[in-house]
Coordinates of C-alpha atoms and ligand atoms in Angstrom, one line a residue:
X1 CA -72.8 65.2 298.8
X2 CA -76.4 66.3 298.7
X3 CA -76.8 69.0 301.2
X4 CA -79.7 71.4 300.6
X5 CA -79.1 73.9 303.2
X6 CA -78.8 77.4 301.9
X7 CA -81.4 76.8 299.2
X8 CA -84.2 76.8 301.6
X9 CA -82.9 80.0 303.2
X10 CA -82.6 81.8 300.0
X11 CA -86.1 80.9 298.8
X12 CA -87.4 81.8 302.2
X13 CA -85.8 85.1 302.0
X14 CA -87.2 85.9 298.6
X15 CA -90.7 84.9 299.5
X16 CA -90.4 86.8 302.7
X17 CA -89.2 89.9 300.9
X18 CA -92.1 89.8 298.6
X19 CA -94.7 89.6 301.3
X20 CA -93.2 91.8 303.8
X21 CA -95.0 94.9 302.8
X22 CA -98.5 93.6 303.1
X23 CA -99.5 91.6 306.0
X24 CA -97.0 90.9 308.5
X25 CA -98.4 91.3 312.0
X26 CA -102.1 91.5 311.2
X27 CA -104.3 88.8 310.1
X28 CA -106.3 86.1 311.8
X29 CA -104.8 82.9 313.2
X30 CA -105.2 80.8 310.1
X31 CA -103.8 83.4 307.9
X32 CA -100.9 83.8 310.4
X33 CA -100.2 80.1 310.2
X34 CA -100.2 80.0 306.5
X35 CA -97.9 83.0 306.4
X36 CA -95.6 81.4 308.9
X37 CA -95.4 78.2 306.7
X38 CA -94.7 80.2 303.6
X39 CA -92.1 82.3 305.2
X40 CA -90.3 79.5 307.0
X41 CA -90.5 77.3 304.0
X42 CA -93.2 74.6 303.7
X43 CA -90.6 71.9 303.8
X44 CA -89.6 70.8 307.3
X45 CA -85.9 71.0 307.8
X46 CA -84.3 67.6 307.7
X47 CA -80.8 66.1 306.9
X48 CA -82.0 62.5 307.2
X49 CA -80.5 60.5 304.3
X50 CA -78.1 63.4 303.3
X51 CA -75.1 62.7 305.5
X52 CA -72.2 60.4 304.7
X53 CA -70.9 60.3 308.4
X54 CA -67.5 60.8 306.9
X55 CA -65.9 62.6 309.8
X56 CA -64.6 61.0 313.0
X57 CA -66.3 62.5 316.0
X58 CA -64.0 64.8 317.8
X59 CA -63.7 64.4 321.6
X60 CA -63.0 67.6 323.4
X61 CA -59.7 67.2 325.2
X62 CA -59.6 67.1 329.0
X63 CA -58.0 70.3 330.1
X64 CA -54.6 69.9 331.7
X65 CA -54.4 71.4 335.2
X66 CA -51.7 72.4 337.6
X67 CA -51.9 72.7 341.4
X68 CA -51.0 76.1 342.8
X69 CA -49.3 76.6 346.2
X70 CA -52.6 76.8 347.9
X71 CA -53.5 73.3 346.6
X72 CA -56.0 74.6 344.1
X73 CA -56.6 73.0 340.7
X74 CA -55.8 75.6 338.1
X75 CA -56.8 75.5 334.4
X76 CA -55.3 78.1 332.2
X77 CA -58.1 79.0 329.7
X78 CA -57.7 81.5 326.9
X79 CA -60.7 82.7 325.1
X80 CA -59.7 83.4 321.5
X81 CA -60.9 83.9 317.9
X82 CA -59.7 81.6 315.2
X83 CA -60.6 79.7 312.0
X84 CA -61.8 76.2 312.0
X85 CA -62.4 73.7 309.2
X86 CA -65.9 72.5 309.9
X87 CA -68.0 72.2 306.7
X88 CA -66.7 71.5 303.2
X89 CA -67.7 74.9 302.0
X90 CA -64.8 76.9 303.5
X91 CA -62.9 77.7 306.7
X92 CA -65.2 79.1 309.4
X93 CA -64.4 82.1 311.6
X94 CA -65.0 80.8 315.1
X95 CA -64.4 81.5 318.8
X96 CA -63.0 79.0 321.2
X97 CA -61.1 78.4 324.5
X98 CA -57.5 77.0 324.2
X99 CA -58.4 76.3 320.5
X100 CA -60.3 77.8 317.7
X101 CA -63.7 76.2 318.4
X102 CA -65.5 75.1 321.6
X103 CA -63.5 74.4 324.8
X104 CA -61.6 71.6 326.6
X105 CA -63.5 69.5 329.2
X106 CA -62.8 70.4 332.8
X107 CA -63.0 67.6 335.3
X108 CA -62.9 67.8 339.1
X109 CA -63.8 65.8 342.1
X110 CA -66.1 66.8 344.9
X111 CA -64.0 68.5 347.5
X112 CA -61.5 69.9 345.1
X113 CA -60.8 73.6 345.2
X114 CA -60.7 74.8 341.7
X115 CA -59.4 78.1 340.3
X116 CA -59.8 78.5 336.6
X117 CA -57.7 81.3 335.1
X118 CA -59.5 82.9 332.2
X119 CA -57.9 85.2 329.7
X120 CA -60.2 87.1 327.4
X121 CA -58.4 87.7 324.1
X122 CA -61.7 88.1 322.3
X123 CA -62.5 91.5 320.6
X124 CA -65.1 92.3 323.3
X125 CA -66.0 91.7 326.9
X126 CA -67.7 88.5 327.9
X127 CA -68.3 86.4 331.0
X128 CA -67.9 82.7 331.7
X129 CA -70.7 81.1 333.7
X130 CA -70.5 77.7 335.4
X131 CA -73.9 76.2 334.5
X132 CA -75.2 73.8 337.1
X133 CA -72.5 74.6 339.7
X134 CA -73.2 75.4 343.3
X135 CA -70.8 78.2 344.1
X136 CA -70.8 81.7 345.5
X137 CA -72.6 84.2 343.3
X138 CA -69.6 86.4 342.8
X139 CA -67.8 83.4 341.2
X140 CA -70.9 82.4 339.1
X141 CA -69.8 84.2 335.9
X142 CA -73.2 85.7 335.2
X143 CA -73.7 89.1 333.6
X144 CA -72.2 90.9 336.6
X145 CA -68.8 89.2 336.3
X146 CA -67.6 90.7 333.0
X147 CA -64.1 90.0 331.7
X148 CA -63.2 93.0 329.6
X149 CA -61.4 92.4 326.3
X150 CA -57.7 91.9 327.1
X151 CA -58.3 91.1 330.8
X152 CA -58.3 88.1 333.0
X153 CA -60.6 86.6 335.6
X154 CA -59.6 84.1 338.3
X155 CA -62.6 82.8 340.3
X156 CA -62.1 80.1 342.9
X157 CA -64.5 77.8 344.7
X158 CA -64.8 74.4 346.3
X159 CA -66.6 71.8 344.2
X160 CA -69.4 70.7 346.6
X161 CA -72.0 68.7 344.8
X162 CA -72.6 65.1 343.6
X163 CA -71.2 63.7 340.3
X164 CA -72.8 65.4 337.3
X165 CA -72.3 66.7 333.8
X166 CA -72.2 70.5 334.0
X167 CA -71.0 73.0 331.4
X168 CA -69.5 76.5 331.0
X169 CA -70.4 79.2 328.6
X170 CA -70.5 83.0 328.2
X171 CA -73.3 85.0 329.8
X172 CA -72.8 88.7 328.9
X173 CA -76.2 90.4 329.1
X174 CA -77.8 90.7 325.7
X175 CA -75.0 88.9 323.9
X176 CA -75.1 85.4 325.3
X177 CA -76.7 83.9 322.2
X178 CA -74.0 85.3 319.9
X179 CA -71.1 84.3 322.1
X180 CA -72.3 80.8 322.6
X181 CA -73.2 80.5 318.9
X182 CA -69.7 81.6 317.8
X183 CA -68.3 78.6 319.7
X184 CA -67.5 79.4 323.4
X185 CA -68.7 76.5 325.6
X186 CA -67.5 73.3 327.1
X187 CA -68.2 70.6 329.6
X188 CA -67.4 70.6 333.3
X189 CA -67.6 67.0 334.7
X190 CA -67.9 66.6 338.5
X191 CA -66.9 63.2 339.9
X192 CA -67.4 61.9 343.4
X193 CA -67.3 58.7 345.4
X194 CA -70.9 57.9 344.3
X195 CA -69.7 55.5 341.6
X196 CA -66.5 54.2 343.3
X197 CA -66.5 50.4 343.1
X198 CA -69.6 50.4 340.8
X199 CA -69.6 49.4 337.2
X200 CA -70.6 52.7 335.5
X201 CA -68.8 53.4 332.3
X202 CA -66.5 56.3 333.1
X203 CA -63.4 56.2 330.8
X204 CA -63.5 59.5 329.1
X205 CA -63.4 59.2 325.3
X206 CA -63.5 55.4 325.6
X207 CA -66.8 54.3 327.0
X208 CA -67.8 57.6 328.4
X209 CA -68.5 59.9 325.5
X210 CA -69.4 63.5 325.6
X211 CA -71.9 64.7 322.9
X212 CA -72.3 68.5 322.7
X213 CA -75.1 68.9 320.2
X214 CA -75.5 72.3 318.5
X215 CA -77.3 73.5 315.4
X216 CA -75.7 76.0 313.1
X217 CA -76.4 77.7 309.8
X218 CA -73.6 78.3 307.5
X219 CA -73.4 80.7 304.6
X220 CA -72.3 79.5 301.2
X221 CA -68.7 80.4 302.1
X222 CA -68.9 78.4 305.3
X223 CA -69.3 81.2 307.7
X224 CA -71.6 81.0 310.7
X225 CA -74.8 82.8 309.9
X226 CA -76.0 85.1 312.6
X227 CA -79.2 86.0 310.7
X228 CA -82.5 85.1 312.2
X229 CA -83.8 81.7 311.4
X230 CA -86.3 83.1 308.8
X231 CA -87.7 86.3 307.7
X232 CA -90.7 86.0 309.9
X233 CA -88.5 85.3 312.9
X234 CA -86.9 88.7 312.5
X235 CA -90.3 90.2 313.3
X236 CA -91.1 90.7 316.9
X237 CA -94.7 89.6 316.9
X238 CA -94.5 85.9 316.0
X239 CA -92.1 83.3 317.3
X240 CA -88.7 84.9 317.8
X241 CA -86.7 82.0 319.1
X242 CA -83.5 83.2 317.5
X243 CA -81.0 81.2 315.5
X244 CA -82.3 77.8 314.4
X245 CA -79.8 75.9 312.3
X246 CA -80.1 73.3 309.6
X247 CA -76.7 71.8 310.2
X248 CA -76.0 69.8 313.4
X249 CA -72.5 69.7 314.9
X250 CA -71.5 67.2 317.6
X251 CA -68.5 68.4 319.6
X252 CA -68.0 70.8 316.7
X253 CA -67.8 67.9 314.2
X254 CA -69.9 68.0 311.0
X255 CA -71.3 64.7 309.6
X256 CA -69.8 62.6 312.4
X257 CA -69.3 58.9 313.1
X258 CA -67.9 57.1 316.1
X259 CA -66.8 53.5 316.7
X260 CA -67.8 52.2 320.1
X261 CA -65.4 49.8 321.8
X262 CA -67.4 48.6 324.8
X263 CA -70.8 46.8 324.9
X264 CA -72.0 49.4 327.4
X265 CA -71.2 52.9 326.4
X266 CA -72.3 56.0 328.2
X267 CA -73.1 59.2 326.3
X268 CA -73.3 62.5 328.2
X269 CA -75.5 64.6 325.9
X270 CA -75.5 68.4 326.2
X271 CA -78.0 70.4 324.2
X272 CA -75.7 73.4 323.7
X273 CA -78.0 74.9 321.0
X274 CA -79.3 78.4 321.1
X275 CA -82.9 77.4 320.6
X276 CA -83.4 74.0 319.1
X277 CA -85.0 71.1 321.0
X278 CA -84.0 67.5 320.1
X279 CA -86.0 64.3 320.5
X280 CA -83.2 61.8 320.6
X281 CA -83.6 58.2 319.7
X282 CA -81.9 55.5 317.5
X283 CA -83.0 54.6 314.0
X284 CA -83.6 51.0 315.0
X285 CA -85.7 52.2 318.0
X286 CA -83.5 50.4 320.5
X287 CA -84.1 51.3 324.1
X288 CA -81.4 52.9 326.3
X289 CA -81.1 53.7 329.9
X290 CA -81.1 57.2 331.3
X291 CA -78.7 57.2 334.2
X292 CA -78.4 60.9 334.9
X293 CA -80.1 64.3 334.3
X294 CA -78.6 67.8 334.5
X295 CA -77.4 67.6 338.1
X296 CA -76.5 64.0 338.6
X297 CA -77.7 60.4 338.8
X298 CA -81.3 59.5 338.7
X299 CA -82.6 58.1 342.0
X300 CA -83.7 54.5 342.0
X301 CA -83.4 52.6 338.8
X302 CA -82.3 54.1 335.5
X303 CA -85.1 55.1 333.2
X304 CA -85.5 52.9 330.2
X305 CA -86.8 54.5 327.1
X306 CA -86.3 54.9 323.3
X307 CA -86.8 58.6 323.1
X308 CA -85.7 61.6 325.2
X309 CA -86.6 65.2 324.6
X310 CA -83.9 67.7 325.5
X311 CA -84.2 71.5 325.4
X312 CA -81.5 74.1 325.3
X313 CA -79.2 74.0 328.3
X314 CA -80.4 70.5 329.5
X315 CA -78.1 67.5 329.8
X316 CA -78.9 63.8 329.9
X317 CA -76.6 60.8 330.5
X318 CA -77.6 57.6 328.8
X319 CA -76.1 54.1 328.7
X320 CA -76.5 52.3 325.4
X321 CA -76.0 48.5 324.9
X322 CA -74.3 47.5 321.7
X323 CA -73.7 44.1 320.0
X324 CA -70.8 43.3 317.7
X325 CA -71.4 44.6 314.2
X326 CA -74.1 47.1 315.3
X327 CA -74.5 50.1 313.0
X328 CA -77.0 52.7 314.2
X329 CA -77.8 56.3 313.8
X330 CA -78.6 58.6 316.7
X331 CA -81.4 60.8 315.4
X332 CA -83.6 63.6 316.4
X333 CA -87.3 62.8 315.7
X334 CA -90.3 65.0 315.4
X335 CA -91.5 66.2 318.8
X336 CA -94.6 67.2 320.4
X337 CA -94.0 70.5 322.2
X338 CA -97.7 71.0 322.5
X339 CA -97.2 74.3 320.9
X340 CA -99.5 76.2 318.7
X341 CA -99.1 75.4 315.1
X342 CA -97.1 78.6 314.3
X343 CA -94.8 78.0 317.2
X344 CA -94.2 74.4 316.3
X345 CA -93.0 75.5 312.9
X346 CA -90.9 78.3 314.3
X347 CA -89.2 76.2 316.9
X348 CA -88.5 73.4 314.4
X349 CA -90.6 70.7 316.2
X350 CA -91.3 68.9 313.0
X351 CA -87.6 68.9 311.9
X352 CA -85.7 65.6 311.9
X353 CA -81.9 65.2 312.0
X354 CA -79.4 62.4 311.8
X355 CA -76.9 63.3 314.5
X356 CA -74.2 60.6 314.7
X357 CA -73.5 57.2 313.3
X358 CA -72.4 54.6 315.8
X359 CA -70.7 51.4 314.7
X360 CA -69.6 48.5 316.9
X361 CA -66.7 46.2 315.6
X362 CA -66.9 42.4 315.8
X363 CA -64.2 42.6 318.5
X364 CA -66.5 44.7 320.8
X365 CA -65.3 44.3 324.4
X366 CA -68.0 43.1 326.8
X367 CA -68.6 45.5 329.7
X368 CA -69.7 44.3 333.2
X369 CA -73.4 44.8 333.9
X370 CA -74.3 48.3 334.8
X371 CA -74.5 49.1 338.5
X372 CA -76.6 52.2 339.0
X373 CA -75.9 54.5 342.1
X374 CA -79.6 54.9 342.7
X375 CA -79.3 55.9 346.4
X376 CA -78.2 59.5 345.6
X377 CA -80.2 62.6 344.7
X378 CA -83.5 61.4 346.1
X379 CA -86.5 63.7 345.7
X380 CA -86.6 65.9 348.9
X381 CA -89.5 66.0 351.2
X382 CA -90.6 69.6 351.1
X383 CA -92.0 70.9 354.4
X384 CA -95.6 72.1 354.1
X385 CA -94.6 75.6 355.2
X386 CA -91.9 76.0 352.5
X387 CA -91.8 79.3 350.7
X388 CA -93.6 79.2 347.3
X389 CA -92.9 81.5 344.5
X390 CA -94.6 81.8 341.1
X391 CA -93.0 82.6 337.8
X392 CA -94.8 83.2 334.6
X393 CA -92.8 83.1 331.4
X394 CA -94.7 85.5 329.1
X395 CA -94.2 85.8 325.4
X396 CA -90.5 85.8 324.7
X397 CA -89.0 88.6 326.7
X398 CA -90.3 88.8 330.3
X399 CA -91.0 86.9 333.5
X400 CA -93.9 88.0 335.7
X401 CA -94.4 90.9 333.3
X402 CA -90.9 92.3 333.8
X403 CA -87.8 92.3 331.7
X404 CA -84.4 91.7 333.1
X405 CA -82.9 94.7 334.9
X406 CA -79.3 94.4 335.9
X407 CA -80.0 96.7 338.9
X408 CA -83.1 95.1 340.2
X409 CA -83.2 92.2 342.7
X410 CA -86.4 90.2 342.0
X411 CA -86.2 87.6 344.7
X412 CA -84.4 87.2 348.0
X413 CA -83.8 83.6 349.1
X414 CA -82.4 82.5 352.5
X415 CA -79.2 80.4 352.2
X416 CA -79.7 76.7 351.9
X417 CA -83.4 77.1 351.5
X418 CA -85.6 74.4 350.1
X419 CA -88.4 76.2 348.2
X420 CA -91.3 75.5 345.9
X421 CA -91.1 77.4 342.6
X422 CA -94.1 77.1 340.3
X423 CA -93.2 78.1 336.8
X424 CA -95.7 78.4 334.0
X425 CA -95.2 79.1 330.3
X426 CA -97.6 81.1 328.3
X427 CA -97.9 80.5 324.6
X428 CA -94.4 79.3 323.8
X429 CA -92.1 76.5 324.8
X430 CA -89.2 77.6 327.1
X431 CA -86.5 76.0 329.2
X432 CA -86.3 77.4 332.7
X433 CA -82.9 77.5 334.4
X434 CA -81.9 78.5 337.9
X435 CA -78.3 79.3 338.8
X436 CA -76.6 78.0 341.9
X437 CA -79.3 75.5 342.7
X438 CA -80.5 71.9 342.1
X439 CA -84.2 71.1 341.7
X440 CA -86.5 68.2 341.3
X441 CA -89.7 68.4 339.3
X442 CA -92.6 67.5 341.7
X443 CA -95.4 68.0 339.3
X444 CA -96.2 68.9 335.6
X445 CA -99.6 70.4 335.4
X446 CA -100.5 69.1 338.8
X447 CA -99.7 65.5 337.8
X448 CA -96.8 63.3 338.7
X449 CA -94.0 64.0 336.1
X450 CA -92.8 61.4 333.6
X451 CA -90.1 59.2 335.0
X452 CA -87.3 61.0 333.0
X453 CA -88.0 64.0 335.2
X454 CA -87.2 62.0 338.4
X455 CA -83.6 63.1 338.3
X456 CA -81.9 66.2 339.7
X457 CA -82.0 69.1 337.4
X458 CA -81.1 72.8 336.9
X459 CA -82.9 73.4 333.6
X460 CA -86.4 72.2 332.7
X461 CA -88.4 72.2 329.5
X462 CA -91.8 73.8 329.8
X463 CA -94.3 73.3 327.0
X464 CA -96.6 76.2 326.1
X465 CA -99.4 76.8 328.5
X466 CA -98.1 74.2 330.9
X467 CA -96.6 74.5 334.4
X468 CA -94.1 72.8 336.5
X469 CA -93.8 72.6 340.3
X470 CA -90.2 72.5 341.4
X471 CA -88.5 71.7 344.7
X472 CA -85.5 73.9 344.6
X473 CA -82.5 73.3 346.8
X474 CA -80.4 76.5 347.1
X475 CA -76.7 76.6 347.9
X476 CA -75.4 77.9 351.2
X477 CA -73.4 80.9 349.9
X478 CA -75.0 84.1 351.3
X479 CA -74.1 87.4 349.6
X480 CA -76.6 90.2 349.5
X481 CA -74.6 92.1 346.9
X482 CA -74.2 89.7 344.0
X483 CA -77.2 88.1 342.4
X484 CA -77.7 84.7 340.7
X485 CA -79.9 84.5 337.6
X486 CA -83.0 82.5 336.6
X487 CA -84.0 82.6 333.0
X488 CA -85.2 80.9 329.9
X489 CA -82.3 79.1 328.2
X490 CA -83.5 79.8 324.7
X491 CA -80.7 82.3 324.4
X492 CA -82.7 84.8 322.3
X493 CA -85.3 84.9 325.1
X494 CA -82.6 85.3 327.8
X495 CA -81.0 88.1 325.8
X496 CA -84.4 89.7 325.3
X497 CA -84.9 90.0 329.0
X498 CA -86.6 86.7 330.0
X499 CA -84.4 86.6 333.1
X500 CA -84.6 87.6 336.7
X501 CA -82.1 88.0 339.6
X502 CA -82.1 86.7 343.1
X503 CA -79.7 87.1 346.0
X504 CA -79.1 84.4 348.6
X505 CA -78.8 85.9 352.1
X506 CA -78.3 84.8 355.7
X507 CA -81.7 83.5 356.9
X508 CA -83.5 86.2 358.9
X509 CA -82.0 89.1 356.9
X510 CA -84.3 88.9 353.9
X511 CA -86.2 92.1 354.7
X512 CA -83.0 94.2 355.2
X513 CA -81.6 93.5 351.8
X514 CA -81.6 96.3 349.3
X515 CA -83.6 95.5 346.2
X516 CA -81.7 97.8 344.0
X517 CA -78.0 97.4 343.0
X518 CA -75.9 100.5 342.7
X519 CA -75.6 101.5 339.0
X520 CA -72.4 100.4 337.5
X521 CA -71.8 97.7 340.1
X522 CA -70.5 95.1 337.8
X523 CA -67.2 93.6 338.8
Ligands
C2O601 CU1 -76.5 78.1 331.0 CU2 -77.7 81.4 333.0 O1 -77.0 79.8 332.0
CU602 CU1 -76.5 78.6 334.7
CU603 CU1 -88.0 81.0 326.2

């Protein structure tokens, strides 16, 4: 096996160490770029051609549920530490749920009342957030709903939104990046009648395949490296996107392959990485159809394309057509994040990765033609007097000039409101996420967005110095005491404070809501 990870890191470190004394934050732009290139290694990171695809793709198991005497679906979920064989170099210390790494897939139908029961056996407190879910803020699992080490949490809510691929992950303030990186995170699939009677591939693990894509860096002994991506990234002035790995895992599988069995196979792709963006495509440039984005099916027809860019926290569902004997590689290509040169290096925009080899046997089963449920999730008509708010993502640690404060309410939103949020990004690429809401992208830089942004979303990629106009539909759950979050989903940025809080309240009570939460009001 010809893996070269590790080498780059060591050389980078040595060079960085040698230069550190002289010039770090000063210097003009050109000098800064050269410095960044030197310190991050002149070679782009790539594993293309290095993999053997020797490991069978693991499919996260569907969590088994029970029904309690109130008719609620209960999953028993234990957060734990453990050791996992991931890479050939050694057994890795990892975190997981009901297992040593990652988490089972939860699946529920619209209308179900769900009551996951979480036990935290990790050595420290954490939270579990239901990303993309519409639910009361006190059940949301953000930084205020901590589960201390050794304790349990039992939120409950009614699943009340269209079919979609959501996910769940830790959200403790300041430690989200580390907890996600260590391995806590899984999918939460919502089903509803949208697809009943339609031919949409939906047999989990058969023709409906989850792909949780995450980049990691391993030490020579196979441990997860928590070091910054490069020496320069440990400096506050430039970049600072956090962990950027050179090894890609899919559902926790290193060097994976999968044999498809149906001519139409659906892949639900989650970018569960801390910071890395992926520009997905196939090595034969075949086209595929995007049927859903973060919060559900794309209205109208599926979007046909051969590339799709996915930032941290975003999901995409694609249907790929295979012929008997096909042998293709899902790859991440270079991407145009329209970043400044330094940032493009630091965010890995020039990196390329083989992700997964897909083979189709001669005995491939023919699927019926895809029937897309295009009547759902239509782009809302926003009334001209809708409330507009503006958010500026500055640098890598604040929004509208302020860092996250657990005790400060930044915005007050009336329940069930449909609002316009204008979000701009200064200098760096970000992904902007809103809790407890679904939005549509109305405009990118004042223009109609590309067709892939037609679908319902909860997280959107914003290129540096660009802006998006979002039509945000908020959930109906009023509670002036517990806030929801909005933040950048590059987890280092979120932990740094690029996050704000909003409460959803009874319409008409906005002005009476306290904007400060009592200190220590956490549970
Ligand atoms: Cu996926 Cu606030 O998070
Ligand atoms: Cu979320
Ligand atoms: Cu960011």
